[in-house]
PDB file of C-alpha atoms in Angstrom:
ATOM      1  CA  MET A  24      85.237 152.228  63.803  1.00 45.00           C
ATOM      2  CA  ARG A  25      86.892 150.578  60.817  1.00 48.00           C
ATOM      3  CA  LYS A  26      87.121 154.007  59.194  1.00 49.00           C
ATOM      4  CA  LEU A  27      88.776 155.380  62.334  1.00 47.00           C
ATOM      5  CA  GLN A  28      91.372 152.592  62.311  1.00 50.00           C
ATOM      6  CA  TYR A  29      92.122 153.314  58.663  1.00 50.00           C
ATOM      7  CA  CYS A  30      92.510 157.031  59.408  1.00 50.00           C
ATOM      8  CA  LEU A  31      94.937 156.237  62.232  1.00 49.00           C
ATOM      9  CA  VAL A  32      97.138 154.321  59.800  1.00 52.00           C
ATOM     10  CA  LEU A  33      97.212 157.442  57.620  1.00 52.00           C
ATOM     11  CA  ILE A  34      97.966 159.848  60.484  1.00 51.00           C
ATOM     12  CA  GLY A  35     101.586 158.689  60.594  1.00 51.00           C
ATOM     13  CA  LEU A  36     101.924 159.474  56.912  1.00 51.00           C
ATOM     14  CA  SER A  37     100.246 162.843  57.408  1.00 50.00           C
ATOM     15  CA  PHE A  38     102.696 163.666  60.201  1.00 49.00           C
ATOM     16  CA  CYS A  39     105.590 162.820  57.929  1.00 50.00           C
ATOM     17  CA  LEU A  40     104.135 165.032  55.204  1.00 51.00           C
ATOM     18  CA  LYS A  41     104.083 168.001  57.573  1.00 51.00           C
ATOM     19  CA  THR A  42     107.572 167.142  58.744  1.00 47.00           C
ATOM     20  CA  SER A  43     109.016 166.996  55.261  1.00 46.00           C
ATOM     21  CA  ALA A  44     107.411 170.320  54.385  1.00 50.00           C
ATOM     22  CA  GLN A  45     109.612 172.118  56.925  1.00 54.00           C
ATOM     23  CA  ASN A  46     113.087 173.312  56.009  1.00 60.00           C
ATOM     24  CA  GLY A  47     114.237 173.841  59.595  1.00 72.00           C
ATOM     25  CA  PHE A  48     114.145 172.154  62.985  1.00 84.00           C
ATOM     26  CA  SER A  49     110.559 171.951  64.222  1.00 89.00           C
ATOM     27  CA  GLY A  50     108.544 169.948  66.685  1.00 92.00           C
ATOM     28  CA  LYS A  51     105.838 169.699  69.285  1.00 94.00           C
ATOM     29  CA  LEU A  52     105.539 168.576  72.912  1.00 97.00           C
ATOM     30  CA  GLN A  53     102.021 167.895  74.191  1.00 97.00           C
ATOM     31  CA  VAL A  54     100.330 166.452  77.266  1.00 98.00           C
ATOM     32  CA  ASP A  55      96.631 165.566  77.318  1.00 96.00           C
ATOM     33  CA  TYR A  56      94.233 164.167  79.885  1.00 98.00           C
ATOM     34  CA  VAL A  57      90.790 162.584  79.926  1.00 97.00           C
ATOM     35  CA  PRO A  58      89.295 162.087  83.430  1.00 97.00           C
ATOM     36  CA  PHE A  59      87.484 158.936  84.538  1.00 97.00           C
ATOM     37  CA  SER A  60      84.484 158.005  82.411  1.00 96.00           C
ATOM     38  CA  ASN A  61      82.270 154.924  82.391  1.00 97.00           C
ATOM     39  CA  TYR A  62      82.907 151.846  80.300  1.00 96.00           C
ATOM     40  CA  VAL A  63      80.058 151.006  77.898  1.00 94.00           C
ATOM     41  CA  ARG A  64      79.723 147.261  77.420  1.00 90.00           C
ATOM     42  CA  PRO A  65      79.701 146.426  73.690  1.00 88.00           C
ATOM     43  CA  VAL A  66      77.342 143.432  73.925  1.00 85.00           C
ATOM     44  CA  ASP A  67      74.311 145.459  74.991  1.00 84.00           C
ATOM     45  CA  SER A  68      75.598 149.075  75.051  1.00 86.00           C
ATOM     46  CA  LEU A  69      75.056 149.147  78.818  1.00 90.00           C
ATOM     47  CA  LYS A  70      76.791 151.883  80.810  1.00 93.00           C
ATOM     48  CA  THR A  71      78.654 150.062  83.584  1.00 94.00           C
ATOM     49  CA  GLY A  72      80.175 151.138  86.888  1.00 95.00           C
ATOM     50  CA  SER A  73      83.674 150.440  85.575  1.00 96.00           C
ATOM     51  CA  THR A  74      85.699 153.557  84.807  1.00 97.00           C
ATOM     52  CA  SER A  75      88.983 154.465  83.095  1.00 97.00           C
ATOM     53  CA  ASN A  76      90.964 157.636  82.555  1.00 97.00           C
ATOM     54  CA  PHE A  77      93.642 158.476  79.992  1.00 97.00           C
ATOM     55  CA  LYS A  78      96.913 160.394  80.401  1.00 98.00           C
ATOM     56  CA  ARG A  79      99.358 160.872  77.539  1.00 98.00           C
ATOM     57  CA  ILE A  80     102.538 162.719  76.640  1.00 98.00           C
ATOM     58  CA  GLN A  81     103.533 163.142  72.993  1.00 96.00           C
ATOM     59  CA  ALA A  82     106.632 164.517  71.315  1.00 95.00           C
ATOM     60  CA  SER A  83     107.510 164.928  67.645  1.00 92.00           C
ATOM     61  CA  PHE A  84     110.617 166.324  65.995  1.00 92.00           C
ATOM     62  CA  SER A  85     111.580 167.177  62.441  1.00 89.00           C
ATOM     63  CA  ILE A  86     115.308 167.329  61.674  1.00 90.00           C
ATOM     64  CA  PRO A  87     116.234 168.533  58.181  1.00 90.00           C
ATOM     65  CA  LEU A  88     119.095 166.594  56.628  1.00 91.00           C
ATOM     66  CA  SER A  89     119.310 168.407  53.317  1.00 88.00           C
ATOM     67  CA  THR A  90     117.485 171.365  51.812  1.00 86.00           C
ATOM     68  CA  LYS A  91     118.071 172.964  48.447  1.00 88.00           C
ATOM     69  CA  MET A  92     115.962 174.997  46.087  1.00 85.00           C
ATOM     70  CA  HIS A  93     114.669 173.365  42.926  1.00 82.00           C
ATOM     71  CA  GLU A  94     114.686 175.247  39.642  1.00 82.00           C
ATOM     72  CA  LEU A  95     110.882 175.370  39.885  1.00 79.00           C
ATOM     73  CA  GLY A  96     111.209 177.592  42.936  1.00 78.00           C
ATOM     74  CA  ARG A  97     110.210 175.067  45.631  1.00 83.00           C
ATOM     75  CA  PRO A  98     112.524 173.183  47.989  1.00 86.00           C
ATOM     76  CA  VAL A  99     113.877 169.668  47.685  1.00 90.00           C
ATOM     77  CA  ILE A 100     113.989 168.281  51.233  1.00 90.00           C
ATOM     78  CA  TRP A 101     115.383 165.256  53.015  1.00 92.00           C
ATOM     79  CA  ALA A 102     114.318 165.105  56.664  1.00 91.00           C
ATOM     80  CA  LEU A 103     114.356 162.786  59.642  1.00 91.00           C
ATOM     81  CA  GLY A 104     111.197 162.519  61.737  1.00 89.00           C
ATOM     82  CA  LEU A 105     110.972 161.285  65.324  1.00 91.00           C
ATOM     83  CA  ASP A 106     107.582 160.706  66.922  1.00 91.00           C
ATOM     84  CA  GLY A 107     106.701 159.225  70.322  1.00 93.00           C
ATOM     85  CA  SER A 108     103.651 158.831  72.566  1.00 94.00           C
ATOM     86  CA  TYR A 109     103.376 157.297  76.027  1.00 97.00           C
ATOM     87  CA  ALA A 110      99.991 156.814  77.724  1.00 97.00           C
ATOM     88  CA  GLN A 111      98.792 155.557  81.080  1.00 97.00           C
ATOM     89  CA  MET A 112      95.295 154.367  82.006  1.00 97.00           C
ATOM     90  CA  THR A 113      93.889 153.691  85.461  1.00 97.00           C
ATOM     91  CA  ASN A 114      91.103 151.115  85.254  1.00 96.00           C
ATOM     92  CA  ARG A 115      88.683 150.777  88.185  1.00 96.00           C
ATOM     93  CA  ASN A 116      86.051 148.171  89.121  1.00 95.00           C
ATOM     94  CA  TYR A 117      86.554 145.748  86.234  1.00 94.00           C
ATOM     95  CA  THR A 118      85.894 142.046  86.816  1.00 91.00           C
ATOM     96  CA  GLU A 119      88.471 141.157  84.153  1.00 89.00           C
ATOM     97  CA  LYS A 120      91.296 142.929  82.373  1.00 88.00           C
ATOM     98  CA  ILE A 121      89.964 144.588  79.231  1.00 89.00           C
ATOM     99  CA  PHE A 122      92.166 147.630  78.672  1.00 92.00           C
ATOM    100  CA  PRO A 123      95.937 148.119  78.993  1.00 93.00           C
ATOM    101  CA  GLU A 124      97.487 150.167  81.768  1.00 95.00           C
ATOM    102  CA  GLU A 125     100.253 151.519  79.519  1.00 96.00           C
ATOM    103  CA  MET A 126     100.847 152.088  75.818  1.00 95.00           C
ATOM    104  CA  LEU A 127     103.980 153.200  74.000  1.00 96.00           C
ATOM    105  CA  ASN A 128     104.310 154.281  70.366  1.00 93.00           C
ATOM    106  CA  ALA A 129     107.736 155.375  69.111  1.00 93.00           C
ATOM    107  CA  GLN A 130     108.781 155.683  65.486  1.00 91.00           C
ATOM    108  CA  ILE A 131     111.564 157.055  63.342  1.00 92.00           C
ATOM    109  CA  GLY A 132     111.079 157.916  59.703  1.00 89.00           C
ATOM    110  CA  LEU A 133     112.917 159.257  56.682  1.00 91.00           C
ATOM    111  CA  MET A 134     111.088 161.679  54.384  1.00 90.00           C
ATOM    112  CA  HIS A 135     111.854 163.120  50.981  1.00 92.00           C
ATOM    113  CA  SER A 136     109.836 165.699  49.040  1.00 90.00           C
ATOM    114  CA  ARG A 137     110.478 167.466  45.773  1.00 92.00           C
ATOM    115  CA  PRO A 138     108.512 169.280  43.046  1.00 93.00           C
ATOM    116  CA  ILE A 139     107.735 167.334  39.889  1.00 92.00           C
ATOM    117  CA  GLY A 140     105.942 170.122  38.053  1.00 89.00           C
ATOM    118  CA  LYS A 141     104.701 173.660  38.426  1.00 89.00           C
ATOM    119  CA  THR A 142     101.805 172.606  40.642  1.00 92.00           C
ATOM    120  CA  TRP A 143     102.756 169.037  41.580  1.00 94.00           C
ATOM    121  CA  SER A 144     105.180 167.542  44.092  1.00 92.00           C
ATOM    122  CA  ILE A 145     105.982 164.088  45.374  1.00 92.00           C
ATOM    123  CA  MET A 146     106.592 162.991  48.952  1.00 90.00           C
ATOM    124  CA  ALA A 147     108.017 159.600  49.912  1.00 91.00           C
ATOM    125  CA  MET A 148     108.526 158.260  53.404  1.00 88.00           C
ATOM    126  CA  ALA A 149     109.465 155.115  55.278  1.00 89.00           C
ATOM    127  CA  SER A 150     109.227 154.590  59.018  1.00 89.00           C
ATOM    128  CA  VAL A 151     109.629 151.861  61.616  1.00 91.00           C
ATOM    129  CA  GLY A 152     108.578 151.887  65.221  1.00 91.00           C
ATOM    130  CA  ILE A 153     107.603 150.053  68.386  1.00 93.00           C
ATOM    131  CA  TYR A 154     103.908 149.853  69.258  1.00 92.00           C
ATOM    132  CA  THR A 155     103.427 148.030  72.560  1.00 94.00           C
ATOM    133  CA  ASP A 156     101.283 147.707  75.680  1.00 93.00           C
ATOM    134  CA  MET A 157     104.545 147.437  77.679  1.00 91.00           C
ATOM    135  CA  GLU A 158     103.701 143.974  79.034  1.00 88.00           C
ATOM    136  CA  LYS A 159     106.223 142.198  76.841  1.00 85.00           C
ATOM    137  CA  ILE A 160     108.231 143.819  74.069  1.00 86.00           C
ATOM    138  CA  SER A 161     109.084 141.506  71.185  1.00 86.00           C
ATOM    139  CA  SER A 162     109.635 141.596  67.443  1.00 87.00           C
ATOM    140  CA  ASP A 163     105.851 141.461  66.991  1.00 86.00           C
ATOM    141  CA  ASP A 164     105.703 144.994  68.422  1.00 90.00           C
ATOM    142  CA  VAL A 165     107.775 146.367  65.539  1.00 91.00           C
ATOM    143  CA  LEU A 166     105.561 147.849  62.837  1.00 88.00           C
ATOM    144  CA  ALA A 167     106.697 149.501  59.623  1.00 88.00           C
ATOM    145  CA  GLN A 168     104.997 151.629  57.035  1.00 86.00           C
ATOM    146  CA  GLY A 169     105.914 153.550  53.947  1.00 86.00           C
ATOM    147  CA  GLY A 170     104.221 155.469  51.242  1.00 86.00           C
ATOM    148  CA  VAL A 171     104.383 157.766  48.265  1.00 90.00           C
ATOM    149  CA  LEU A 172     102.013 160.679  47.790  1.00 89.00           C
ATOM    150  CA  PHE A 173     101.524 162.735  44.652  1.00 93.00           C
ATOM    151  CA  ILE A 174     100.434 166.181  45.795  1.00 92.00           C
ATOM    152  CA  LYS A 175      98.569 168.760  43.766  1.00 93.00           C
ATOM    153  CA  HIS A 176      99.121 172.336  44.993  1.00 91.00           C
ATOM    154  CA  PHE A 177      96.147 174.338  43.786  1.00 93.00           C
ATOM    155  CA  ASN A 178      97.566 177.414  45.527  1.00 90.00           C
ATOM    156  CA  PRO A 179      99.808 178.048  48.586  1.00 86.00           C
ATOM    157  CA  ARG A 180      96.853 177.310  50.902  1.00 90.00           C
ATOM    158  CA  LEU A 181      95.220 174.275  49.255  1.00 93.00           C
ATOM    159  CA  ALA A 182      96.769 170.872  48.576  1.00 91.00           C
ATOM    160  CA  PHE A 183      95.454 167.396  47.810  1.00 91.00           C
ATOM    161  CA  GLY A 184      97.535 164.238  47.759  1.00 88.00           C
ATOM    162  CA  PHE A 185      96.998 160.577  46.948  1.00 89.00           C
ATOM    163  CA  GLY A 186      99.124 157.464  46.593  1.00 89.00           C
ATOM    164  CA  PRO A 187      99.842 153.980  47.972  1.00 89.00           C
ATOM    165  CA  VAL A 188     100.628 153.352  51.655  1.00 85.00           C
ATOM    166  CA  LEU A 189     102.317 150.093  52.678  1.00 84.00           C
ATOM    167  CA  THR A 190     101.924 148.761  56.236  1.00 81.00           C
ATOM    168  CA  ASN A 191     102.522 145.485  58.087  1.00 79.00           C
ATOM    169  CA  ALA A 192     100.081 146.345  60.899  1.00 73.00           C
ATOM    170  CA  PHE A 193      97.813 143.534  59.692  1.00 70.00           C
ATOM    171  CA  GLY A 194     100.570 140.924  59.519  1.00 67.00           C
ATOM    172  CA  THR A 195     101.138 140.405  55.812  1.00 72.00           C
ATOM    173  CA  PRO A 196     102.285 143.709  54.277  1.00 77.00           C
ATOM    174  CA  MET A 197      99.370 145.299  52.486  1.00 78.00           C
ATOM    175  CA  VAL A 198      98.851 148.388  50.381  1.00 81.00           C
ATOM    176  CA  LEU A 199      96.185 150.909  51.378  1.00 79.00           C
ATOM    177  CA  PRO A 200      95.086 153.982  49.452  1.00 81.00           C
ATOM    178  CA  GLY A 201      96.617 157.060  51.047  1.00 81.00           C
ATOM    179  CA  LEU A 202      94.796 160.384  50.972  1.00 81.00           C
ATOM    180  CA  TYR A 203      95.853 163.817  52.158  1.00 83.00           C
ATOM    181  CA  PHE A 204      93.942 167.085  52.127  1.00 87.00           C
ATOM    182  CA  ASP A 205      95.049 170.397  53.585  1.00 89.00           C
ATOM    183  CA  TRP A 206      93.262 173.717  53.238  1.00 92.00           C
ATOM    184  CA  VAL A 207      93.872 176.856  55.253  1.00 92.00           C
ATOM    185  CA  THR A 208      92.513 180.362  54.793  1.00 92.00           C
ATOM    186  CA  GLN A 209      94.256 183.619  55.664  1.00 85.00           C
ATOM    187  CA  GLY A 210      93.196 186.750  57.463  1.00 84.00           C
ATOM    188  CA  LYS A 211      91.717 187.586  60.843  1.00 87.00           C
ATOM    189  CA  TYR A 212      89.411 184.551  60.673  1.00 91.00           C
ATOM    190  CA  LYS A 213      91.097 181.253  59.800  1.00 91.00           C
ATOM    191  CA  LEU A 214      89.659 177.918  58.729  1.00 94.00           C
ATOM    192  CA  HIS A 215      92.056 174.977  58.577  1.00 93.00           C
ATOM    193  CA  ILE A 216      90.910 171.534  57.413  1.00 91.00           C
ATOM    194  CA  ASN A 217      93.379 168.652  57.409  1.00 86.00           C
ATOM    195  CA  PHE A 218      92.498 165.056  56.566  1.00 80.00           C
ATOM    196  CA  PRO A 219      92.812 162.791  58.444  1.00 78.00           C
ATOM    197  CA  GLN A 220      93.633 164.799  61.567  1.00 82.00           C
ATOM    198  CA  GLY A 221      90.769 167.273  61.910  1.00 87.00           C
ATOM    199  CA  MET A 222      89.719 170.881  61.500  1.00 93.00           C
ATOM    200  CA  GLU A 223      89.842 174.194  63.310  1.00 95.00           C
ATOM    201  CA  PHE A 224      88.197 177.574  62.950  1.00 96.00           C
ATOM    202  CA  GLY A 225      89.562 180.578  64.772  1.00 94.00           C
ATOM    203  CA  VAL A 226      89.994 184.288  65.080  1.00 95.00           C
ATOM    204  CA  LYS A 227      93.225 186.233  65.474  1.00 92.00           C
ATOM    205  CA  MET A 228      92.591 188.471  68.468  1.00 92.00           C
ATOM    206  CA  SER A 229      96.004 190.172  68.406  1.00 92.00           C
ATOM    207  CA  ASP A 230      99.507 189.640  67.069  1.00 90.00           C
ATOM    208  CA  VAL A 231     100.198 187.156  69.883  1.00 94.00           C
ATOM    209  CA  ILE A 232      96.799 185.623  70.780  1.00 95.00           C
ATOM    210  CA  SER A 233      94.285 183.646  68.733  1.00 95.00           C
ATOM    211  CA  LEU A 234      91.260 181.547  69.717  1.00 97.00           C
ATOM    212  CA  ASN A 235      90.285 178.422  67.795  1.00 96.00           C
ATOM    213  CA  ALA A 236      87.431 175.912  67.877  1.00 97.00           C
ATOM    214  CA  VAL A 237      88.840 172.474  67.014  1.00 97.00           C
ATOM    215  CA  VAL A 238      87.759 168.929  66.187  1.00 96.00           C
ATOM    216  CA  GLU A 239      90.623 166.420  66.121  1.00 94.00           C
ATOM    217  CA  LEU A 240      91.217 162.708  65.663  1.00 89.00           C
ATOM    218  CA  SER A 241      94.110 161.003  67.417  1.00 89.00           C
ATOM    219  CA  GLY A 242      94.923 157.559  68.706  1.00 87.00           C
ATOM    220  CA  MET A 243      97.493 154.941  69.589  1.00 90.00           C
ATOM    221  CA  THR A 244      98.244 151.403  68.456  1.00 88.00           C
ATOM    222  CA  ALA A 245      99.697 148.458  70.332  1.00 89.00           C
ATOM    223  CA  GLU A 246     100.510 144.882  69.433  1.00 88.00           C
ATOM    224  CA  VAL A 247      99.027 142.644  72.127  1.00 89.00           C
ATOM    225  CA  ASN A 248      98.926 138.931  72.814  1.00 85.00           C
ATOM    226  CA  ARG A 249      95.461 137.442  73.257  1.00 82.00           C
ATOM    227  CA  GLU A 250      95.110 133.675  73.654  1.00 79.00           C
ATOM    228  CA  ASN A 251      98.654 133.183  72.322  1.00 82.00           C
ATOM    229  CA  LYS A 252      97.813 135.162  69.195  1.00 84.00           C
ATOM    230  CA  SER A 253      99.322 138.451  68.027  1.00 85.00           C
ATOM    231  CA  MET A 254      96.627 141.104  67.597  1.00 85.00           C
ATOM    232  CA  ILE A 255      96.429 144.865  67.087  1.00 85.00           C
ATOM    233  CA  LEU A 256      94.826 146.994  69.785  1.00 88.00           C
ATOM    234  CA  GLY A 257      93.766 150.431  68.584  1.00 87.00           C
ATOM    235  CA  TYR A 258      92.765 153.408  70.713  1.00 91.00           C
ATOM    236  CA  GLN A 259      90.665 156.035  68.939  1.00 90.00           C
ATOM    237  CA  GLN A 260      89.773 159.460  70.254  1.00 92.00           C
ATOM    238  CA  ILE A 261      87.856 162.349  68.693  1.00 93.00           C
ATOM    239  CA  ILE A 262      87.744 165.565  70.701  1.00 97.00           C
ATOM    240  CA  ALA A 263      86.072 168.933  70.263  1.00 98.00           C
ATOM    241  CA  GLY A 264      86.950 172.073  72.177  1.00 97.00           C
ATOM    242  CA  LEU A 265      88.329 175.589  72.359  1.00 98.00           C
ATOM    243  CA  ARG A 266      92.027 176.262  71.916  1.00 97.00           C
ATOM    244  CA  PRO A 267      93.610 179.584  72.844  1.00 97.00           C
ATOM    245  CA  GLU A 268      97.033 179.981  71.232  1.00 96.00           C
ATOM    246  CA  PHE A 269      99.780 182.269  72.478  1.00 97.00           C
ATOM    247  CA  LYS A 270     102.704 183.268  70.271  1.00 95.00           C
ATOM    248  CA  ILE A 271     105.662 183.461  72.655  1.00 95.00           C
ATOM    249  CA  SER A 272     108.174 184.440  69.997  1.00 92.00           C
ATOM    250  CA  LYS A 273     108.711 184.213  66.263  1.00 89.00           C
ATOM    251  CA  SER A 274     109.465 180.491  66.611  1.00 91.00           C
ATOM    252  CA  LEU A 275     107.578 179.384  69.763  1.00 95.00           C
ATOM    253  CA  THR A 276     103.836 178.887  70.281  1.00 96.00           C
ATOM    254  CA  PHE A 277     101.943 177.683  73.357  1.00 98.00           C
ATOM    255  CA  GLN A 278      98.486 176.088  73.107  1.00 97.00           C
ATOM    256  CA  LEU A 279      95.822 175.157  75.651  1.00 98.00           C
ATOM    257  CA  THR A 280      92.801 173.032  74.747  1.00 98.00           C
ATOM    258  CA  ALA A 281      89.653 172.479  76.819  1.00 98.00           C
ATOM    259  CA  GLY A 282      86.705 170.496  75.557  1.00 98.00           C
ATOM    260  CA  THR A 283      85.082 167.089  75.470  1.00 98.00           C
ATOM    261  CA  THR A 284      85.548 163.653  73.953  1.00 97.00           C
ATOM    262  CA  LEU A 285      83.072 162.918  71.164  1.00 95.00           C
ATOM    263  CA  VAL A 286      84.444 159.384  70.695  1.00 92.00           C
ATOM    264  CA  ARG A 287      86.750 157.343  72.933  1.00 94.00           C
ATOM    265  CA  SER A 288      87.008 153.652  72.188  1.00 92.00           C
ATOM    266  CA  PHE A 289      89.253 150.623  71.755  1.00 91.00           C
ATOM    267  CA  SER A 290      89.280 148.053  68.971  1.00 85.00           C
ATOM    268  CA  LEU A 291      90.931 144.646  68.831  1.00 83.00           C
ATOM    269  CA  THR A 292      91.773 143.287  65.389  1.00 81.00           C
ATOM    270  CA  ASP A 293      93.330 140.094  64.071  1.00 79.00           C
ATOM    271  CA  ARG A 294      96.546 140.670  62.164  1.00 75.00           C
ATOM    272  CA  LYS A 295      95.020 139.481  58.932  1.00 71.00           C
ATOM    273  CA  ILE A 296      94.142 141.426  55.805  1.00 64.00           C
ATOM    274  CA  SER A 297      90.593 140.115  55.972  1.00 63.00           C
ATOM    275  CA  ALA A 298      90.155 141.611  59.460  1.00 60.00           C
ATOM    276  CA  ILE A 299      90.032 145.180  58.181  1.00 61.00           C
ATOM    277  CA  PHE A 300      86.954 144.334  56.089  1.00 62.00           C
ATOM    278  CA  LYS A 301      85.297 141.888  58.508  1.00 65.00           C
ATOM    279  CA  GLN A 302      82.113 143.020  60.244  1.00 66.00           C
ATOM    280  CA  LYS A 303      82.138 142.403  64.011  1.00 65.00           C
ATOM    281  CA  ASP A 304      79.234 140.855  65.908  1.00 64.00           C
ATOM    282  CA  HIS A 305      79.377 143.629  68.517  1.00 68.00           C
ATOM    283  CA  ALA A 306      80.446 147.252  68.665  1.00 74.00           C
ATOM    284  CA  ASP A 307      83.895 148.144  69.940  1.00 81.00           C
ATOM    285  CA  PRO A 308      84.362 148.797  73.684  1.00 89.00           C
ATOM    286  CA  ARG A 309      83.885 152.497  74.341  1.00 93.00           C
ATOM    287  CA  PHE A 310      83.498 155.075  77.079  1.00 96.00           C
ATOM    288  CA  THR A 311      80.943 157.725  77.911  1.00 96.00           C
ATOM    289  CA  THR A 312      81.608 161.342  77.010  1.00 96.00           C
ATOM    290  CA  ALA A 313      84.097 163.067  79.303  1.00 97.00           C
ATOM    291  CA  ALA A 314      86.000 166.312  79.619  1.00 98.00           C
ATOM    292  CA  TYR A 315      89.271 166.772  77.760  1.00 98.00           C
ATOM    293  CA  GLY A 316      92.261 169.009  78.359  1.00 98.00           C
ATOM    294  CA  SER A 317      95.716 169.445  76.827  1.00 98.00           C
ATOM    295  CA  ALA A 318      98.698 171.758  76.749  1.00 98.00           C
ATOM    296  CA  ALA A 319     101.247 171.932  73.948  1.00 97.00           C
ATOM    297  CA  LEU A 320     104.444 173.771  73.066  1.00 97.00           C
ATOM    298  CA  LYS A 321     105.298 174.052  69.365  1.00 95.00           C
ATOM    299  CA  TRP A 322     108.494 175.348  67.793  1.00 93.00           C
ATOM    300  CA  ASN A 323     109.497 175.979  64.219  1.00 88.00           C
ATOM    301  CA  PHE A 324     112.912 177.293  63.290  1.00 83.00           C
ATOM    302  CA  SER A 325     112.311 176.994  59.564  1.00 71.00           C
ATOM    303  CA  LYS A 326     114.014 179.440  57.303  1.00 59.00           C
ATOM    304  CA  LYS A 327     111.550 181.962  55.950  1.00 52.00           C
TER     305      LYS A 327
END
């Protein structure tokens, strides 16, 4: 699960990379739901009679502030990114409180990207947000991150980026290695691999309908108080399913996803740099496999 936590730190940077790559107003509104599934006790991996569900609404927006064409033929972009997620959990038959009933993540970020060579570009971002379990909002709930990625564009469909990412999620600001990989094919059959978010393989059935098989990683983070100590609670979720996609217009797309959760777990981490490398005595609290469903509306008014 340490690798999942690390990937979740990078997802915010990956979102900002996609945001900065647009030269018009774009965004996404999504709701997803996981029905009740059983809590698996970490001490002995016993499936218990306690159950929890998961309901979430997410919204992200990209607002271009400045766009101009570089002499190398690629755009120089300044953009503002807004990203928010609100989740509710109903927890049944627990003898003690283990999981939160609500979680809120909301961040605002500034992104800048520009070419620095024929096949290279640079993307810089800085963001700040509130990550809370809604029990008590304080300055401890404010987390910030920033980063710089150097991106190699092998061709219009393949890009690889690397660079430092700075975050205060673990208390003292620390630098993590940031990685980004994006590869997409063209044609009737499409394969799209994006690290750290996931992959999809699909077929274009008509000009307005396509069907994709997807595997995706997502999650949420909240600062919580445990025994008068500030800690980071992380929710990790990996899903697999089928996603029909309907092109409503040139700029609007509607998606439905039906599948299952491959991983659904929580982790509780001290806000210390050593905590990210420390091996726990027990596995993280997790849940049994359950169904998964989501609906999303995407829009992109970028200039072609």
